[in-house]
Tab-separated table of C-alpha atoms in Angstrom:
chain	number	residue	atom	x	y	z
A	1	UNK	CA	122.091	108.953	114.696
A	2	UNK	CA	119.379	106.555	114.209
A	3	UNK	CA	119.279	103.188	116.084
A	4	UNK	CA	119.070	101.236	113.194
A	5	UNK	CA	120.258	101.024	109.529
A	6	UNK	CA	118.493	99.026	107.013
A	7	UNK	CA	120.116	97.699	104.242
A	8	UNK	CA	118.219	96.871	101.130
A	9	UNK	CA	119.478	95.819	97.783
A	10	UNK	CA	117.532	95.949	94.272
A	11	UNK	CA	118.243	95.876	91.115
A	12	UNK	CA	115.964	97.078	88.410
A	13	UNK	CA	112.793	96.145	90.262
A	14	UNK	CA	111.342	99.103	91.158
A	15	UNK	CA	107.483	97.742	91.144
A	16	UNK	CA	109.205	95.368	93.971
A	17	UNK	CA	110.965	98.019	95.502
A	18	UNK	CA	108.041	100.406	96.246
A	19	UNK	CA	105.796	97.966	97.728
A	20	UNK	CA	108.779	96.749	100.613
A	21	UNK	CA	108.966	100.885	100.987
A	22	UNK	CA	105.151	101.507	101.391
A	23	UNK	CA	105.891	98.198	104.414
A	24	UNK	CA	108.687	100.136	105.976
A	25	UNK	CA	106.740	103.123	106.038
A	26	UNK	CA	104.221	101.768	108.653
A	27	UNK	CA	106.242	100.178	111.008
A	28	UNK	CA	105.613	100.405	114.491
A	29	UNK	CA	109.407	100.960	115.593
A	30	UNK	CA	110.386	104.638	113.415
A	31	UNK	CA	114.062	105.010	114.563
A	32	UNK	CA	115.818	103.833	111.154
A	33	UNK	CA	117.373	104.905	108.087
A	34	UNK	CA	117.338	102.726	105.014
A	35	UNK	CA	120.448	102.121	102.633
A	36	UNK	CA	119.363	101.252	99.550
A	37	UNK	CA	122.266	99.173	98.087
A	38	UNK	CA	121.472	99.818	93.816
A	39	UNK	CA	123.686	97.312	92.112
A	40	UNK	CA	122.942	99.440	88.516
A	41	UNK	CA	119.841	100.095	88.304
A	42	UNK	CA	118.322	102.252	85.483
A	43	UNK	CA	117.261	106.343	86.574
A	44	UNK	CA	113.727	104.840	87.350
A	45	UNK	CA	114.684	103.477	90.729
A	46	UNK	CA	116.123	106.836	91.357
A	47	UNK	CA	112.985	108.481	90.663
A	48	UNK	CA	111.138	106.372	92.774
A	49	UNK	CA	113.442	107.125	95.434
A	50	UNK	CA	112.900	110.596	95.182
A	51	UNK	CA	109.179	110.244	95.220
A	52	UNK	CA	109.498	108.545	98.647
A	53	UNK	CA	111.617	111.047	99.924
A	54	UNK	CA	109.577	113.581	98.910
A	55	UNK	CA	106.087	112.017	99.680
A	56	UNK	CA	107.550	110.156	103.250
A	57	UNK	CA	109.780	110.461	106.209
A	58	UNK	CA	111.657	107.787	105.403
A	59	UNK	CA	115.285	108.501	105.873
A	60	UNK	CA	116.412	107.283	102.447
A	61	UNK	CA	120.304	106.704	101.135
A	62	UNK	CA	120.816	105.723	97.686
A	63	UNK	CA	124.061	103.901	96.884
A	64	UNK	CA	124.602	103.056	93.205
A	65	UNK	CA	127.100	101.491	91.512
A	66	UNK	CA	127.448	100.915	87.519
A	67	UNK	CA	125.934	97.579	86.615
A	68	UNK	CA	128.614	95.280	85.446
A	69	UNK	CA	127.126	91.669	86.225
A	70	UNK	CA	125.694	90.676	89.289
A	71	UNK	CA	127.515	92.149	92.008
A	72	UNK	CA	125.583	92.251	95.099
A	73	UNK	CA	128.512	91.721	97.780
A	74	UNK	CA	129.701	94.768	96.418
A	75	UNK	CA	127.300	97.486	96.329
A	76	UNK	CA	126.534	95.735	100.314
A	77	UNK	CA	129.689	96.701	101.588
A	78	UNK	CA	129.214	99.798	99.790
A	79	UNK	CA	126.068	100.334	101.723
A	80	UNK	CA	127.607	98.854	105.316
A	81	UNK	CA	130.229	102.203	105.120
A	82	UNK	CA	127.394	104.169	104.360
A	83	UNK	CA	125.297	103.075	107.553
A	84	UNK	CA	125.343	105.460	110.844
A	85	UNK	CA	123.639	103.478	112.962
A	86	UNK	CA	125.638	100.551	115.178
A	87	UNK	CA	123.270	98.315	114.562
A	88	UNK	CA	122.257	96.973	110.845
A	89	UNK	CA	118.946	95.176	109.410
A	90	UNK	CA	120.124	93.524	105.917
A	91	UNK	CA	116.845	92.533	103.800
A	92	UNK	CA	116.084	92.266	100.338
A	93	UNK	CA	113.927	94.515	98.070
A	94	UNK	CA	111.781	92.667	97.205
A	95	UNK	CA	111.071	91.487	100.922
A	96	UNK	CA	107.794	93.279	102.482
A	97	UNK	CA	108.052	93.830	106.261
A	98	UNK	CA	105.291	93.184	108.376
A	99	UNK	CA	104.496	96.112	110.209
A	100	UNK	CA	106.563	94.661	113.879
A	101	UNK	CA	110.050	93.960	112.075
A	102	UNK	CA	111.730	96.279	112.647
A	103	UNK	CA	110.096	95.949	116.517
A	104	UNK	CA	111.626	92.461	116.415
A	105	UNK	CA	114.772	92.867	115.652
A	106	UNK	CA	115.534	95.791	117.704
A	107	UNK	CA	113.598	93.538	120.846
A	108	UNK	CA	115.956	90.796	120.334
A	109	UNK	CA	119.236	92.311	119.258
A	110	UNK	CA	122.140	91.451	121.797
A	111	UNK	CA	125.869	92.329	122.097
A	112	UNK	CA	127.892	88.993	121.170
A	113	UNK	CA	124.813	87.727	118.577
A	114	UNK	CA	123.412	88.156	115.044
A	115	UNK	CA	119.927	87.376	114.272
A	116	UNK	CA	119.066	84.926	112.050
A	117	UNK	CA	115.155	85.237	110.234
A	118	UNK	CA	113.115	83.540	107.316
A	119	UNK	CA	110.696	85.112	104.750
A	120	UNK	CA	107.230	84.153	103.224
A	121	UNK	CA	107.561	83.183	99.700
A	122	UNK	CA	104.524	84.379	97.510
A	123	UNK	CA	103.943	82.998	94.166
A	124	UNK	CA	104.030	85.405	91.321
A	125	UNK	CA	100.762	85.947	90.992
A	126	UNK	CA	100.112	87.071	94.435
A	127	UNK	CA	103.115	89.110	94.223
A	128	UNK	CA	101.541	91.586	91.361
A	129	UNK	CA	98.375	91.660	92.925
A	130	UNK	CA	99.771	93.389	96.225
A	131	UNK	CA	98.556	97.176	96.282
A	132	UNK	CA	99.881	99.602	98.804
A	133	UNK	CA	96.142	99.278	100.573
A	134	UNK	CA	96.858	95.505	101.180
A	135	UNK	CA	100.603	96.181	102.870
A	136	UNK	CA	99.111	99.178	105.088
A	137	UNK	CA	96.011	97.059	106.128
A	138	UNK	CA	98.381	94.129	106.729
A	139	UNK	CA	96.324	92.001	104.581
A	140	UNK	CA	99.423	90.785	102.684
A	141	UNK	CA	100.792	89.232	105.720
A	142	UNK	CA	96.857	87.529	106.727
A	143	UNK	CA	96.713	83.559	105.169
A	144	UNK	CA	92.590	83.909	105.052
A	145	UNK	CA	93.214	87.171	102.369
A	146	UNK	CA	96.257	85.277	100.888
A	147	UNK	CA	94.019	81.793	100.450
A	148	UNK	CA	91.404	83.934	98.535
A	149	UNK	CA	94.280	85.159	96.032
A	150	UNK	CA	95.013	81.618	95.687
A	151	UNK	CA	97.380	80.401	98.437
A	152	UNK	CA	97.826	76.771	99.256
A	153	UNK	CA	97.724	75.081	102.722
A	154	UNK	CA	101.306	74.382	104.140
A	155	UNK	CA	102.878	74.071	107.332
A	156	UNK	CA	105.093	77.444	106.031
A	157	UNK	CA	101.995	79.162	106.402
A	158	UNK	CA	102.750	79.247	109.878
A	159	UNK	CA	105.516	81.864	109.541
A	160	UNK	CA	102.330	84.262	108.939
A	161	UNK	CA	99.852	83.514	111.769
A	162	UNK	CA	102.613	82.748	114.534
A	163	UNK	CA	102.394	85.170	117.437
A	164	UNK	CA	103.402	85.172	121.041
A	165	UNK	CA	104.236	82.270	122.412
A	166	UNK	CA	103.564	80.035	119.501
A	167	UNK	CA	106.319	81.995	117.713
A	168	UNK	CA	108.919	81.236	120.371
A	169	UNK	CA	107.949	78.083	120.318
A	170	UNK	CA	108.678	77.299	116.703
A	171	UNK	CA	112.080	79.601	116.547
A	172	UNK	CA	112.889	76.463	119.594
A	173	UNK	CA	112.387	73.740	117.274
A	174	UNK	CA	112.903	74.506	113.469
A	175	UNK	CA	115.064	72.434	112.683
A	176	UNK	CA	116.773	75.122	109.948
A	177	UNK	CA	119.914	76.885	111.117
A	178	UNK	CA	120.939	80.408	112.133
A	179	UNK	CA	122.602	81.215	109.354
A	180	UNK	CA	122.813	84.724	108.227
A	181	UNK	CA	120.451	85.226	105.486
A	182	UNK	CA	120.526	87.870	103.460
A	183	UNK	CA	116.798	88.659	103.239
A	184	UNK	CA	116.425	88.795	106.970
A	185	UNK	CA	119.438	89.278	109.256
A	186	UNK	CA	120.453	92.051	111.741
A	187	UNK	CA	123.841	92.456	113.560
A	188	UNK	CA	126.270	94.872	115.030
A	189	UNK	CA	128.134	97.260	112.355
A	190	UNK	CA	131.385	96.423	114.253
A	191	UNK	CA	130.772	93.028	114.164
A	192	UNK	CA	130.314	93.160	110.532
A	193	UNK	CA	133.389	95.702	110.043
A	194	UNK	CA	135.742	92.960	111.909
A	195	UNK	CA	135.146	90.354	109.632
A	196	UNK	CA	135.524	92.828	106.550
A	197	UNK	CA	132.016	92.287	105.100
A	198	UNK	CA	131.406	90.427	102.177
A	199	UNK	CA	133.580	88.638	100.462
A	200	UNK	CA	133.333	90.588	96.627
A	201	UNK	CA	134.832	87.470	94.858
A	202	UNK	CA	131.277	86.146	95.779
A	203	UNK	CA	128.575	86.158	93.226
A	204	UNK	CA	125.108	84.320	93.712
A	205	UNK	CA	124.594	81.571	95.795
A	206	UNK	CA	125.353	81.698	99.368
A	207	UNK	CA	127.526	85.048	99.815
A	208	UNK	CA	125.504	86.068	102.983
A	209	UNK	CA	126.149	82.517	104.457
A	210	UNK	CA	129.804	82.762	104.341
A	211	UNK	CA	129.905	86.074	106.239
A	212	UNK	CA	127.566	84.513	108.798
A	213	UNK	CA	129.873	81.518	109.209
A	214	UNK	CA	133.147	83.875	109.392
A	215	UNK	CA	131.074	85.749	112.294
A	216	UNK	CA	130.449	82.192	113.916
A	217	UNK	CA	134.744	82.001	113.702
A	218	UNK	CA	135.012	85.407	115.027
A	219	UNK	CA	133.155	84.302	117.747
A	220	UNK	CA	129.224	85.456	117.708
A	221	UNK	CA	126.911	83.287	118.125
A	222	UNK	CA	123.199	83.588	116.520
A	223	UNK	CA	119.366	83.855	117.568
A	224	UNK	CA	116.363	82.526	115.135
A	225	UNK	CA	113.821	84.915	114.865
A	226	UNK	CA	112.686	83.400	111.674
A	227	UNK	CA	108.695	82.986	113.133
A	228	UNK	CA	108.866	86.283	114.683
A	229	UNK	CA	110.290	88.797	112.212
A	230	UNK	CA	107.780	88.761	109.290
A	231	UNK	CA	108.353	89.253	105.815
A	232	UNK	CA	106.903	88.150	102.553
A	233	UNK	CA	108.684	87.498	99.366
A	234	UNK	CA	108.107	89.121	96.013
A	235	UNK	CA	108.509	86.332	93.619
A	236	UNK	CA	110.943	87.137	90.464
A	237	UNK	CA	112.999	85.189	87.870
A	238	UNK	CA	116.796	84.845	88.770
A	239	UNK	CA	118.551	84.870	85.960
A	240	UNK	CA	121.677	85.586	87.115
A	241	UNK	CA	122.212	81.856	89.104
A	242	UNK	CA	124.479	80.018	87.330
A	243	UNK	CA	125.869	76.359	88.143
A	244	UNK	CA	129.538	78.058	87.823
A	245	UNK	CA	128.892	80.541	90.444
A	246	UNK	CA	126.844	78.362	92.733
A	247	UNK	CA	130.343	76.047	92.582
A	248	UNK	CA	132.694	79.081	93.286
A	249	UNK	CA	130.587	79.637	96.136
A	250	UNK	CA	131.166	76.859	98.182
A	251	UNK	CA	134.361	76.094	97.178
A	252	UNK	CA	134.869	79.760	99.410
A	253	UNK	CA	132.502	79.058	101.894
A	254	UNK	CA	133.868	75.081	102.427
A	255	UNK	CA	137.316	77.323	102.803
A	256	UNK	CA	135.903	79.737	105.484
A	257	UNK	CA	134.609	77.104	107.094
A	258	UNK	CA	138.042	74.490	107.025
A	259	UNK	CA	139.989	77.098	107.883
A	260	UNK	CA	137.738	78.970	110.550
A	261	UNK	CA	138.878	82.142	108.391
A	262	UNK	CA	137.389	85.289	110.232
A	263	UNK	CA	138.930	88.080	107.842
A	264	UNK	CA	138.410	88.364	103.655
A	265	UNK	CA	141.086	89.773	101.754
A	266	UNK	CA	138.270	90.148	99.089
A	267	UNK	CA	135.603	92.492	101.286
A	268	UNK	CA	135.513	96.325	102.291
A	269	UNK	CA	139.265	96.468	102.659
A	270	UNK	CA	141.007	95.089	100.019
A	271	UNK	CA	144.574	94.514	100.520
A	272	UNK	CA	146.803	94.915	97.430
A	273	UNK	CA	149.209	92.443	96.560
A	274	UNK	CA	152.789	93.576	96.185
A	275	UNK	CA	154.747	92.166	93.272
A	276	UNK	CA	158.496	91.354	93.462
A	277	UNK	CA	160.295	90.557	90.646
C-alpha cells in the first residue's frame, strides 16, 4: 500500500497532462500512486497513460467516465474509492509539482487536519513553452528563467522563491483562508469518506470548497501550506463556467455552511428516495 494517493483530474488536455506527469516523476518523496480522475476524455489521454506506464514507475490508475457535461465531482469520488492509500493529495492536471510536493505534504500531514495550498498561475504563453527539460531542471518553478519567458514582477512571485523560514513565515500571515482547494489539498481518506465526498449536484465553481467547509463541520481543522507546496498552473480556457452554475454553487455551499451540514446525500453514497403514494 503506498503512503499516498494522488488524485488528478483532466479532461481532454493531454499536452497539460504529460507535463504535471514528467513533475511527478522527479519528486523527491516516491511512495505514491496517482488516480487519474478522466471526466471523458478522448483514447488519446489513454495512450498517453500507457506511454507513462510503460516508459516510468509511476504507479498509474486510470478512472474514466463517459463525458456528459462537466462533471468533475463525479469522476473525484470515483477516483477517492479507487485510492489505497489513507492519505490523499487532490491536484489538478494541469498543475506541475515542484519537485518537494509531495515531500510537503507528507511533512505536514496530521491526524485531525487537511492541508490547505495555492498554485502559480502561468500565462498561456509560458504554459506552451514548458518542455519536459525545464520541469526536470526545475527551471519552470525559477522566477529569473520565468522573467526571461516574459513574467511580470508581483508579490505572487513569492510563492516560487519562498523557502525555509521565509515560507513559514508567509503561510503565518496570508491573509487567504484554508480552504480546501482543489488544485492543492491533501487529507485523510476517512476523513473524506465521512463526509461522503463531493457533493455530485456540484458543477463548476467552488465544489472543492464546500467539502472543505463540511470537513470544518465534521470537525477538522486546516494547515496553509500554500508557500511551501509548489505548483505552477497551466493556463487554459474554461469554457464550461457558467453564471447558472457559479449561482447553484453557493446557494449549496451558503446551505452547508447555515446548516453546519457534515454529510451529502448527493456524494459517493447516494441514498435513494423512496416514493409513497
Amino acid at each position: 500500500m503506498p503512503e499516498i494517493s494522488v488524485i488528478l483530474s483532466t479532461y481532454n488536455a493531454e499536452a497539460w497532462l504529460e507535463k504535471v506527469l514528467w513533475g511527478y516523476n522527479c519528486q523527491l518523496f516516491k511512495d505514491f500512486e496517482i488516480v487519474i480522475a478522466d471526466d471523458g476524455s478522448k483514447s488519446s489521454t489513454k495512450d498517453l497513460i500507457h506511454r507513462f506506464k510503460k516508459t516510468t514507475s509511476l504507479q498509474l490508475i486510470h478512472i474514466w467516465q463517459e463525458d456528459d457535461g462537466f462533471q468533475k465531482s463525479k469522476i473525484l469520488n470515483k477516483a477517492i474509492l479507487a485510492c489505497n492509500a489513507e492519505y490523499i493529495v487532490m491536484s489538478d492536471g494541469d498543475c506541475i509539482p515542484r519537485l518537494d510536493f509531495l515531500e510537503v505534504h507528507n511533512k505536514h500531514k496530521q491526524s485531525g487536519y487537511f492541508l490547505s495550498g495555492g498554485y502559480f498561475k502561468l500565462p498561456m504563453g509560458i504554459s506552451k513553452k514548458i518542455k519536459e527539460k525545464h520541469v526536470l531542471s526545475g527551471k519552470c518553478f525559477k522566477i529569473k528563467w520565468l522573467k526571461k519567458q516574459g513574467l511580470k514582477s508581483s508579490f505572487k512571485n513569492n510563492k516560487l522563491n519562498a523557502k525555509g523560514f521565509k515560507s513559514e513565515l508567509l503561510n503565518t500571515v496570508t491573509p487567504t483562508r484554508m480552504t480546501w482547494n482543489g488544485h492543492n489539498s491533501s487529507g485523510w481518506k476517512d476523513d473524506i469518506l465521512a463526509v461522503n465526498g463531493f457533493d455530485e449536484r456540484m458543477q463548476y465553481g467552488g465544489q472543492d470548497r464546500e467539502l472543505g467547509e463540511r470537513l470544518f463541520n465534521y470537525g477538522i481543522k486546516s494547515k496553509q501550506i500554500r508557500y511551501s507546496a509548489v505548483c505552477v498552473h497551466l493556463d487554459h480556457k474554461r469554457g464550461y463556467k457558467t453564471e447558472e452554475s457559479i449561482a447553484k454553487n453557493k446557494a449549496i455551499r451558503k446551505y452547508t455552511r447555515d446548516s453546519k451540514t457534515i454529510w451529502t446525500s448527493y456524494g459517493i453514497t447516494q441514498e435513494s428516495i423512496v416514493l409513497t403514494a
